[in-house]
């Protein structure tokens, strides 16, 4: 039989019992729909995590003190768990390491902040004028800390938009020129940064920037720095910069064994790939759970096809009596099951798409339906029809025409 | 031309052996109208399955147009059934969901005949089986018993078979409707078809030109039907 005729026959057979076919297809729809939705949510999550990692800078390397030996030190306040990185280290990197576009050491602390009307507690970062370039910070009002401010140990501050809102009760007020008190020391506001959105690591909108020298002199004391942000010239020079920085600092700190290093250099690419592998695992996990429902749907197809074969035993006998070969009978039943799963697959893709749109709409998680997942779903659903339709079709084809005709 | 030589059929079920046919031999010439009759359990259906290439004998030879059917594989038997045999069964003759036309075309579908040719041949067969054209597009579950048998006859004719094999074709019909079907067979016979009719009713068998009596798997009597009934029916013309 030709394909078109096979499909015609299959169509008329599966539409005889519409409710039963519909319920069976529903199993496939749910299976395919959830696989598509889960993959799209997983991929969307991966996309937004990558985007937020990119938003903290491009071609970024961060040097922090003895990260490996005291886990958790990144989120600690003050100068880090170990005071091993100094201003001098930063200056040495700036002058000796090649292929660097910009370098910005920083020092962090949490302090009580007061304005005339309000009072909050937030992160205060002491840094230098190149920080906006290295960490992709844009200004919305006024200007960032200048080299002049750092040189003169000026008591000036740049606020994040959230902090502005907290201190002046509204994000729309222009606080430039106002005075705030950080740890009871007066600072003049010279600028406000643009909102970046939360990015998982630290909220770059709820923050205050002051000159590094000012922080060292009035807030922290000493010449230690919490971390050094380095922007490499391009993606291809990152490894080289990382090696140079590591060698330079080991030499300066008189360390010969890299495992004993009292600092660590984190490459932005490493963070991206670590995050990707986490979200990939997560996506695979979600998709496998959804895949189980697909298998259950496939078993539903098999169950229905076995029932159909039994119900249509005499039809099979008659078809064989008038000349149908085994192949004709088995392809007829296979066509029916593949038709069911294919239709289920197509509707399931639409369902999965709608689910992922709803997820985006209500939870804000960006989702992305990729072509490969659609093709895969169509292929998998047709494959499920083949696999779960194979046994019933073989059973039908193997029926003895005499027995089949006598069947009551 | 049908030649049956020393056919024996034994059914094995567990430890039991049923000898359904014992050393049966006969032949049917082209264009003959033969009735095979006998009591229940005598082996009529068994014989019909063998003649119809639905089954193969335990021993013996069955030559259909000179070809030995006894030793063929399942798919080869399917081809023989498709090309050389037209069946009319007592019941469940048609696919209920399909139209009359589709049912008649089905053997041609399995034979791989092109669509246009199929339709042409199905029309000819339906005209020959005397089913009025109004019914051709109806689904077969909308037909009466007599109409169903005529559609089945049309389907049996459509491949231009060597042999039309009817197993109790009037068994489910009242005598009047049965007569229309028998008149149709008689007209086909006049047109030169070979017909083997299986029945347990003498009245039905008497429409054939030759009657074979089968009992306990053996042919007891085989001869010309001297009291032949000829029926004419306007609906069968
Ligand atoms: N598939 C089978 N398996 C086992 N025994 C069978 C089978 N088919 C038929 N028989 C036996 O073979 C013998 C002949 O049966 P068959 O069906 O040919 O009789 P019949 O003449 O057609 O009878 P009826 O008029 O009742 O249809 C019976 O004894 C029957 O029990
Ligand atoms: Mg019988």
XYZ file of C-alpha atoms and ligand atoms in Angstrom:
677
model
C 0.000 0.000 0.000
C 1.127 3.521 -0.705
C 1.768 5.922 2.167
C -1.151 8.239 1.391
C -3.552 5.335 1.415
C -2.074 3.945 4.591
C -2.590 7.310 6.259
C -6.164 7.532 4.991
C -6.933 4.107 6.433
C -5.188 4.954 9.678
C -7.090 8.211 9.961
C -10.461 6.547 9.492
C -9.500 3.851 12.015
C -8.346 6.194 14.783
C -11.360 8.471 14.379
C -13.828 5.629 14.936
C -13.414 5.835 18.689
C -12.606 9.491 19.118
C -12.810 9.595 22.903
C -10.475 6.671 23.352
C -7.993 7.953 20.785
C -8.210 11.418 22.335
C -7.456 10.172 25.838
C -4.577 8.081 24.588
C -3.150 11.018 22.667
C -3.511 13.143 25.797
C -0.826 11.021 27.453
C 1.578 11.842 24.623
C 0.538 15.511 24.632
C 1.347 15.806 28.331
C 4.616 13.938 27.917
C 5.888 15.946 24.956
C 4.477 19.186 26.342
C 6.286 18.819 29.634
C 9.554 17.824 27.970
C 9.398 20.917 25.745
C 8.414 23.179 28.631
C 11.137 21.826 30.920
C 13.854 22.161 28.285
C 12.747 25.689 27.447
C 12.674 26.723 31.099
C 16.096 25.171 31.656
C 17.566 26.867 28.619
C 15.939 30.150 29.513
C 17.400 29.965 32.999
C 20.801 29.234 31.534
C 20.484 32.207 29.199
C 19.557 34.612 31.974
C 22.283 33.338 34.292
C 24.848 33.766 31.540
C 23.541 37.249 30.805
C 23.840 38.274 34.429
C 27.347 36.877 34.630
C 28.215 38.892 31.514
C 26.710 41.996 33.119
C 29.348 42.099 35.848
C 31.971 42.827 33.218
C 33.521 41.515 30.093
C 36.779 39.562 29.936
C 36.897 39.938 33.689
C 39.375 38.338 36.095
C 38.990 38.748 39.825
C 41.885 38.250 42.234
C 40.775 37.550 45.804
C 42.661 36.497 48.926
C 43.073 32.784 49.652
C 39.727 31.919 48.263
C 40.404 28.187 48.152
C 41.631 27.768 51.681
C 38.802 29.602 53.380
C 35.655 28.960 51.468
C 33.018 31.610 52.008
C 35.454 34.448 52.211
C 33.987 36.103 49.109
C 30.871 37.098 50.973
C 32.624 38.169 54.126
C 32.776 41.829 54.979
C 35.892 43.893 55.565
C 38.969 43.144 53.553
C 38.310 39.449 53.126
C 39.169 36.630 55.423
C 42.850 37.022 54.856
C 44.596 40.313 54.428
C 46.978 39.151 51.777
C 46.254 41.432 48.847
C 47.569 44.928 48.950
C 47.455 48.115 46.971
C 51.038 47.371 46.004
C 49.995 44.057 44.455
C 47.452 45.894 42.373
C 49.995 48.488 41.262
C 52.490 45.746 40.385
C 49.903 43.964 38.241
C 49.042 47.227 36.506
C 52.642 47.956 35.640
C 54.025 44.464 34.913
C 51.251 42.372 33.384
C 50.648 42.878 29.672
C 47.364 42.630 27.758
C 45.411 44.363 30.513
C 42.737 46.871 29.468
C 41.968 48.190 32.946
C 42.449 47.308 36.588
C 40.367 48.258 39.613
C 41.138 47.114 43.167
C 38.269 47.314 45.621
C 37.635 47.160 49.311
C 34.260 46.269 50.810
C 32.488 47.019 54.036
C 29.023 47.274 55.460
C 28.181 50.452 57.318
C 25.315 52.395 58.754
C 24.411 55.235 56.366
C 22.392 58.312 57.286
C 20.842 60.997 55.158
C 18.863 63.926 56.500
C 15.672 61.965 56.337
C 16.534 58.279 56.431
C 18.991 55.706 57.505
C 20.056 52.387 56.060
C 22.713 49.738 56.187
C 24.456 48.856 52.978
C 27.612 47.808 51.258
C 30.300 50.430 50.764
C 32.879 49.734 48.082
C 36.095 51.658 47.967
C 37.536 51.675 44.474
C 39.164 53.699 41.697
C 38.077 55.526 38.546
C 38.467 52.534 36.234
C 35.899 50.490 38.155
C 32.914 51.415 35.869
C 34.849 50.210 32.834
C 35.926 46.937 34.419
C 32.589 46.086 36.024
C 30.224 47.535 33.412
C 28.728 50.207 35.628
C 26.911 53.085 33.904
C 26.104 56.440 35.409
C 22.632 57.896 35.403
C 23.370 61.142 37.258
C 26.570 63.052 37.968
C 29.905 61.312 37.590
C 31.887 58.425 39.061
C 34.908 58.746 41.347
C 37.799 60.403 39.470
C 41.563 59.853 39.768
C 41.646 63.276 41.393
C 39.188 62.093 44.087
C 41.392 59.065 44.821
C 44.571 61.142 44.909
C 43.077 63.740 47.215
C 41.340 61.186 49.470
C 38.089 63.053 48.801
C 35.032 62.283 50.894
C 32.722 61.786 47.949
C 30.226 58.993 47.267
C 28.405 57.490 44.286
C 25.111 55.777 45.125
C 23.348 52.835 43.555
C 19.720 53.489 42.579
C 18.279 51.289 45.328
C 20.347 53.018 47.984
C 19.249 56.377 46.615
C 15.665 55.305 47.015
C 16.304 54.092 50.568
C 18.032 57.264 51.646
C 15.861 59.843 49.912
C 12.549 58.008 49.937
C 12.235 58.179 46.181
C 14.387 57.058 43.279
C 13.382 60.074 41.251
C 15.031 62.699 43.456
C 18.396 64.020 42.342
C 20.678 63.533 45.367
C 23.813 64.919 43.696
C 25.290 67.583 45.957
C 23.545 66.267 49.090
C 25.545 65.037 52.039
C 25.261 61.626 53.710
C 26.991 60.203 56.728
C 28.845 56.908 56.377
C 29.969 55.591 59.727
C 29.372 59.134 61.021
C 31.694 60.730 58.501
C 30.220 63.224 56.011
C 30.395 62.343 52.328
C 29.212 64.456 49.417
C 27.193 62.648 46.757
C 28.645 63.160 43.275
C 26.695 60.645 41.209
C 24.130 57.861 40.926
C 24.603 54.668 38.877
C 22.103 53.136 36.479
C 20.065 50.173 37.643
C 21.560 46.769 36.662
C 19.052 44.455 38.250
C 19.880 41.795 40.777
C 22.341 39.319 39.387
C 22.632 36.666 42.014
C 26.092 37.463 43.310
C 25.580 40.794 44.966
C 23.058 43.478 44.343
C 24.913 46.133 42.389
C 22.055 48.561 42.810
C 22.134 48.628 46.613
C 25.654 49.916 46.986
C 27.761 52.999 47.648
C 31.088 53.672 45.939
C 33.750 55.843 47.539
C 37.406 56.431 46.610
C 39.678 53.524 47.581
C 42.076 55.816 49.428
C 39.222 57.340 51.423
C 37.983 53.919 52.446
C 41.473 52.827 53.478
C 42.084 55.939 55.485
C 38.735 56.609 57.186
C 36.889 53.306 57.245
C 39.240 50.339 57.130
C 42.768 51.374 57.861
C 45.842 49.788 56.285
C 46.580 49.369 52.621
C 44.909 46.019 52.049
C 42.398 45.450 49.291
C 39.547 42.921 49.249
C 39.860 42.043 45.596
C 41.413 43.221 42.367
C 39.238 43.372 39.237
C 41.181 43.046 36.003
C 39.793 43.473 32.510
C 41.794 41.658 29.871
C 42.120 43.198 26.408
C 40.044 40.453 24.793
C 38.736 36.975 25.417
C 41.789 35.298 23.905
C 44.230 37.053 26.244
C 42.421 36.004 29.443
C 44.423 32.846 30.010
C 47.669 34.650 29.472
C 46.693 37.456 31.874
C 45.581 34.882 34.429
C 48.956 33.108 34.207
C 50.933 36.324 34.410
C 48.958 37.555 37.434
C 49.323 34.228 39.204
C 53.096 34.090 38.587
C 53.599 37.699 39.580
C 51.657 37.392 42.836
C 53.321 34.097 43.763
C 56.677 35.743 43.275
C 55.633 38.811 45.304
C 54.185 36.660 48.096
C 57.174 34.291 47.973
C 55.150 31.194 47.318
C 56.532 28.401 45.161
C 53.757 25.810 45.365
C 50.614 26.968 43.502
C 48.507 24.877 45.900
C 49.715 26.977 48.804
C 48.794 30.287 47.143
C 47.187 32.792 49.497
C 45.102 34.253 46.667
C 43.052 32.989 43.816
C 42.386 34.297 40.341
C 38.870 33.624 39.091
C 38.287 33.835 35.391
C 34.855 34.992 34.235
C 34.805 32.227 31.627
C 35.197 29.673 34.444
C 32.189 31.126 36.228
C 30.143 30.958 33.023
C 31.077 27.354 32.370
C 30.478 26.329 35.977
C 27.058 27.969 35.905
C 26.295 26.380 32.528
C 27.140 22.945 33.763
C 24.844 23.444 36.742
C 21.938 24.621 34.610
C 22.609 21.855 32.081
C 22.381 19.238 34.781
C 19.247 20.903 36.013
C 17.705 20.926 32.519
C 18.553 17.270 31.984
C 17.026 16.395 35.341
C 13.796 18.259 34.557
C 13.605 16.798 31.059
C 14.159 13.255 32.351
C 11.316 13.596 34.812
C 9.129 14.860 31.972
C 10.445 11.987 29.849
C 8.986 9.507 32.314
C 5.522 10.874 31.604
C 6.278 10.441 27.905
C 7.053 6.766 28.469
C 3.799 6.408 30.401
C 2.029 8.000 27.425
C 3.719 5.486 25.149
C 2.485 2.622 27.289
C -1.000 4.105 26.936
C -0.618 3.931 23.163
C 0.500 0.317 23.370
C -2.407 -0.571 25.608
C -4.891 1.015 23.233
C -3.343 -0.620 20.183
C -3.456 -4.053 21.819
C -7.140 -3.525 22.589
C -7.770 -2.403 19.022
C -6.033 -5.441 17.601
C -8.203 -7.744 19.705
C -11.354 -5.865 18.773
C -10.513 -5.962 15.104
C -9.418 -9.587 14.911
C -12.093 -10.415 12.358
C -11.268 -7.383 10.280
C -7.662 -8.580 10.227
C -8.811 -12.066 9.214
C -10.928 -10.650 6.418
C -8.126 -8.430 5.149
C -5.787 -11.413 5.120
C -8.369 -13.544 3.316
C -8.562 -11.040 0.481
C -4.805 -10.808 0.094
C -3.233 -8.629 2.796
C 0.282 -9.769 3.658
C 1.847 -9.608 7.122
C 3.624 -6.418 6.117
C 0.350 -4.776 5.034
C -1.316 -5.542 8.341
C 1.623 -4.515 10.511
C 2.182 -1.276 8.620
C -1.501 -0.465 8.955
C -1.379 -0.756 12.745
C 1.996 0.977 12.956
C 0.604 3.838 10.889
C -2.238 4.178 13.373
C -0.002 4.351 16.423
C 2.490 6.681 14.759
C -0.375 8.914 13.653
C -1.629 9.096 17.238
C 1.776 9.888 18.711
C 2.616 12.324 15.929
C -0.570 14.306 16.478
C 0.112 14.114 20.218
C 3.642 15.358 19.585
C 2.517 18.363 17.550
C -0.154 19.372 20.060
C 2.336 18.686 22.870
C 4.830 21.113 21.324
C 2.152 23.795 21.224
C 1.229 23.009 24.829
C 4.856 23.148 25.933
C 5.240 26.461 24.153
C 2.151 27.883 25.872
C 3.406 26.622 29.249
C 6.772 28.267 28.759
C 5.086 31.530 27.724
C 2.965 31.375 30.888
C 6.040 30.680 33.000
C 7.758 33.692 31.469
C 4.670 35.804 31.992
C 4.033 34.900 35.606
C 7.469 34.155 37.037
C 9.657 36.326 34.860
C 12.023 33.442 34.119
C 13.002 33.921 30.517
C 12.294 30.768 28.471
C 13.613 29.801 25.098
C 12.162 27.142 22.772
C 14.906 25.899 20.550
C 14.359 24.347 17.138
C 16.329 21.292 18.093
C 13.995 20.554 20.984
C 10.988 20.819 18.643
C 12.523 18.510 16.048
C 13.608 16.160 18.791
C 10.094 16.111 20.225
C 8.515 15.334 16.857
C 11.089 12.628 16.244
C 10.723 11.170 19.707
C 6.930 11.087 19.503
C 6.981 9.346 16.130
C 9.613 6.992 17.540
C 7.414 6.244 20.532
C 4.607 5.376 18.134
C 6.955 2.966 16.361
C 8.315 1.381 19.519
C 5.054 1.035 21.403
C 3.074 0.245 18.254
C 5.505 -2.414 17.092
C 4.401 -5.205 19.397
C 0.635 -4.768 18.811
C 1.232 -4.489 15.051
C 3.288 -7.653 15.056
C 0.577 -9.401 16.996
C -1.981 -8.328 14.430
C 0.203 -9.410 11.517
C 0.858 -12.788 13.105
C -2.825 -13.689 13.432
C -3.864 -16.786 11.558
C -6.560 -15.798 9.017
C -8.702 -18.840 9.825
C -8.641 -18.253 13.550
C -9.192 -14.552 12.981
C -12.266 -15.181 10.820
C -13.723 -17.622 13.344
C -13.118 -15.192 16.222
C -16.301 -14.319 18.059
C -8.835 -25.560 -12.983
C -8.722 -27.063 -9.488
C -7.087 -30.399 -8.720
C -7.166 -31.857 -5.231
C -5.026 -35.006 -4.850
C -5.106 -37.196 -1.729
C -5.509 -34.320 0.685
C -5.487 -35.098 4.400
C -5.904 -32.506 7.102
C -5.195 -33.303 10.735
C -5.732 -30.759 13.502
C -3.535 -31.214 16.553
C -4.735 -29.695 19.782
C -2.601 -30.806 22.694
C -2.693 -34.609 22.780
C -5.781 -34.732 20.572
C -5.663 -35.301 16.865
C -8.734 -34.596 14.767
C -8.690 -35.937 11.251
C -10.861 -33.386 9.471
C -10.211 -34.589 5.910
C -9.167 -38.092 4.846
C -7.471 -38.634 1.539
C -9.779 -36.378 -0.439
C -9.368 -36.165 -4.237
C -11.446 -34.373 -6.855
C -11.144 -31.773 -9.556
C -13.219 -28.840 -10.718
C -13.133 -27.682 -14.333
C -13.086 -24.024 -15.271
C -16.618 -22.673 -15.490
C -18.171 -25.335 -13.264
C -20.698 -24.559 -10.520
C -20.137 -27.087 -7.711
C -21.926 -27.366 -4.383
C -20.194 -29.117 -1.495
C -22.657 -30.255 1.138
C -22.568 -32.289 4.291
C -23.602 -32.290 7.947
C -22.022 -30.245 10.674
C -18.485 -31.294 11.519
C -18.045 -33.182 8.247
C -15.077 -31.062 7.159
C -16.713 -28.561 4.783
C -15.097 -25.472 6.271
C -11.765 -27.242 6.506
C -11.962 -28.059 2.806
C -12.978 -24.527 1.977
C -9.981 -23.104 3.901
C -7.688 -25.341 1.887
C -9.348 -24.498 -1.440
C -9.185 -20.845 -0.486
C -5.445 -21.024 0.309
C -6.170 -19.887 3.857
C -4.457 -23.006 5.143
C -2.237 -25.796 3.856
C -3.007 -29.541 4.038
C -1.147 -31.979 6.296
C -0.440 -34.089 3.234
C -1.466 -34.218 -0.410
C -1.401 -31.805 -3.306
C -3.631 -28.913 -4.246
C -3.087 -27.541 -7.737
C -4.704 -24.241 -8.610
C -4.223 -23.455 -12.306
C -1.433 -26.022 -12.252
C 0.395 -24.459 -9.299
C 0.875 -26.481 -6.116
C -0.500 -24.390 -3.286
C 0.179 -26.970 -0.573
C 3.762 -25.974 0.078
C 3.633 -22.186 -0.087
C 4.662 -19.683 2.571
C 2.191 -17.410 4.314
C 2.877 -14.409 2.090
C 2.755 -16.533 -1.081
C -0.630 -17.849 0.056
C -1.742 -14.240 0.501
C -0.804 -13.560 -3.112
C -2.713 -16.629 -4.310
C -5.793 -15.546 -2.367
C -5.497 -12.083 -3.783
C -5.061 -13.095 -7.429
C -6.967 -16.309 -7.892
C -9.700 -16.544 -5.274
C -12.771 -14.527 -4.439
C -14.421 -15.194 -1.081
C -18.036 -14.817 -0.011
C -18.446 -15.703 3.665
C -21.548 -16.386 5.694
C -21.015 -13.317 7.865
C -18.630 -10.504 8.571
C -17.871 -10.075 4.915
C -17.259 -6.343 4.814
C -15.390 -3.685 6.744
C -18.278 -1.883 8.443
C -16.643 1.557 8.556
C -15.712 1.661 4.898
C -17.990 2.492 1.996
C -19.280 -0.169 -0.351
C -16.929 1.139 -3.002
C -13.921 1.034 -0.718
C -14.750 -2.538 0.324
C -14.934 -3.703 -3.266
C -11.650 -1.987 -4.116
C -9.749 -3.456 -1.164
C -8.349 -6.569 -2.931
C -7.044 -4.265 -5.674
C -5.369 -2.087 -3.042
C -3.473 -5.119 -1.770
C -2.729 -6.130 -5.367
C -1.139 -2.704 -5.910
C -3.495 -1.625 -8.708
C -3.530 2.114 -9.478
C -6.357 4.257 -8.185
C -8.146 5.021 -11.479
C -8.043 1.413 -12.635
C -9.312 0.257 -9.276
C -12.368 2.465 -9.463
C -13.142 1.345 -12.985
C -12.901 -2.326 -12.045
C -14.892 -1.881 -8.832
C -17.718 -0.249 -10.832
C -17.772 -3.158 -13.262
C -17.858 -5.686 -10.414
C -20.673 -3.867 -8.632
C -22.716 -3.731 -11.822
C -22.032 -7.440 -12.343
C -23.145 -8.254 -8.773
C -26.307 -6.230 -9.478
C -26.003 -3.706 -6.675
C -27.819 -0.481 -7.626
C -25.539 2.517 -7.946
C -27.373 4.494 -5.217
C -25.752 2.259 -2.620
C -22.157 2.493 -3.743
C -21.153 5.362 -1.489
C -23.011 4.051 1.565
C -21.108 2.660 4.504
C -21.479 -1.083 4.535
C -23.106 -1.123 7.975
C -26.055 0.705 6.389
C -26.885 -2.203 4.083
C -29.311 -5.119 4.379
C -28.081 -8.709 4.587
C -28.830 -9.407 0.919
C -27.107 -6.234 -0.194
C -24.049 -7.105 1.921
C -23.795 -10.493 0.208
C -23.979 -8.834 -3.206
C -21.221 -6.388 -2.238
C -19.196 -9.392 -1.078
C -19.818 -11.056 -4.455
C -18.691 -7.870 -6.218
C -15.510 -7.886 -4.116
C -14.989 -11.579 -4.922
C -15.238 -10.736 -8.648
C -13.099 -7.636 -8.719
C -9.749 -9.378 -9.166
C -11.109 -11.598 -11.907
C -10.311 -14.767 -9.914
C -10.060 -18.334 -11.122
C -12.397 -19.443 -8.368
C -15.263 -17.920 -6.426
C -15.558 -19.639 -3.077
C -18.738 -19.190 -1.048
C -19.062 -20.594 2.489
C -22.726 -20.696 3.490
C -23.405 -17.397 1.698
C -27.157 -17.647 2.269
C -26.950 -19.008 5.821
C -27.982 -15.725 7.413
C -30.564 -14.705 4.839
C -34.287 -15.349 4.552
C -35.257 -17.596 1.620
C -36.315 -14.726 -0.629
C -33.116 -12.752 -0.172
C -31.158 -15.995 -0.387
C -32.719 -16.598 -3.765
C -31.503 -13.259 -5.089
C -27.969 -14.205 -4.057
C -28.297 -17.673 -5.620
C -29.696 -16.141 -8.809
C -26.633 -13.873 -8.878
C -24.327 -16.907 -8.634
C -26.231 -18.642 -11.404
C -25.885 -15.644 -13.681
C -22.144 -15.425 -12.948
C -21.889 -19.113 -13.760
C -23.601 -18.507 -17.091
C -21.028 -15.798 -17.723
C -18.354 -18.469 -17.342
C -17.186 -18.162 -13.723
C -16.033 -21.128 -11.633
C -18.034 -21.297 -8.415
C -17.683 -23.575 -5.386
C -20.599 -23.216 -2.984
C -20.462 -24.732 0.497
C -23.735 -25.401 2.291
C -25.486 -27.842 4.542
C -28.878 -27.282 2.891
C -29.891 -29.483 -0.006
C -32.204 -26.754 -1.272
C -29.260 -24.407 -1.691
C -27.009 -27.104 -3.165
C -29.620 -27.865 -5.802
C -28.860 -24.529 -7.487
C -25.463 -25.872 -8.606
C -24.831 -28.109 -11.595
C -22.792 -30.626 -9.606
C -23.140 -31.701 -5.958
C -20.428 -33.289 -3.776
C -21.465 -34.908 -0.498
C -18.898 -34.960 2.269
C -19.195 -36.928 5.487
C -16.614 -37.540 8.253
C -13.919 -35.949 6.139
C -14.528 -38.143 3.101
C -16.304 -37.545 -0.186
C -19.183 -39.989 -0.352
C -21.026 -38.926 -3.478
C -20.034 -36.717 -6.370
C -22.191 -36.215 -9.452
C -24.333 -34.135 -11.716
C -27.300 -32.443 -10.092
C -30.289 -33.889 -11.893
C -32.947 -31.823 -10.185
C -31.355 -28.450 -10.741
C -33.247 -25.365 -9.666
C -32.938 -22.377 -11.926
C -33.931 -19.086 -10.359
C -34.373 -15.803 -12.089
C -34.764 -12.680 -10.095
C -35.109 -9.191 -11.503
C -32.904 -7.841 -8.695
C -30.096 -10.186 -9.763
C -30.128 -9.312 -13.440
N -8.884 -25.158 14.087
C -9.284 -26.369 14.460
N -8.628 -27.018 15.450
C -9.002 -28.256 15.836
N -10.005 -28.921 15.284
C -10.706 -28.342 14.277
C -10.373 -27.036 13.819
N -11.216 -26.694 12.822
C -12.037 -27.744 12.676
N -11.735 -28.732 13.530
C -12.383 -30.033 13.620
O -12.403 -30.598 12.332
C -13.652 -31.206 12.074
C -14.281 -30.611 10.836
O -14.654 -29.256 11.102
P -15.229 -28.272 10.036
O -15.267 -26.932 10.640
O -14.486 -28.425 8.769
O -16.740 -28.818 9.861
P -17.929 -28.225 9.003
O -18.305 -29.271 8.043
O -17.559 -26.909 8.454
O -19.059 -28.074 10.099
P -20.186 -26.933 10.208
O -21.222 -27.273 9.219
O -20.671 -27.114 11.612
O -19.528 -25.651 9.970
C -14.508 -30.990 13.311
O -14.452 -32.172 14.085
C -13.825 -29.867 14.032
O -13.971 -30.030 15.416
Mg -18.265 -24.877 8.712
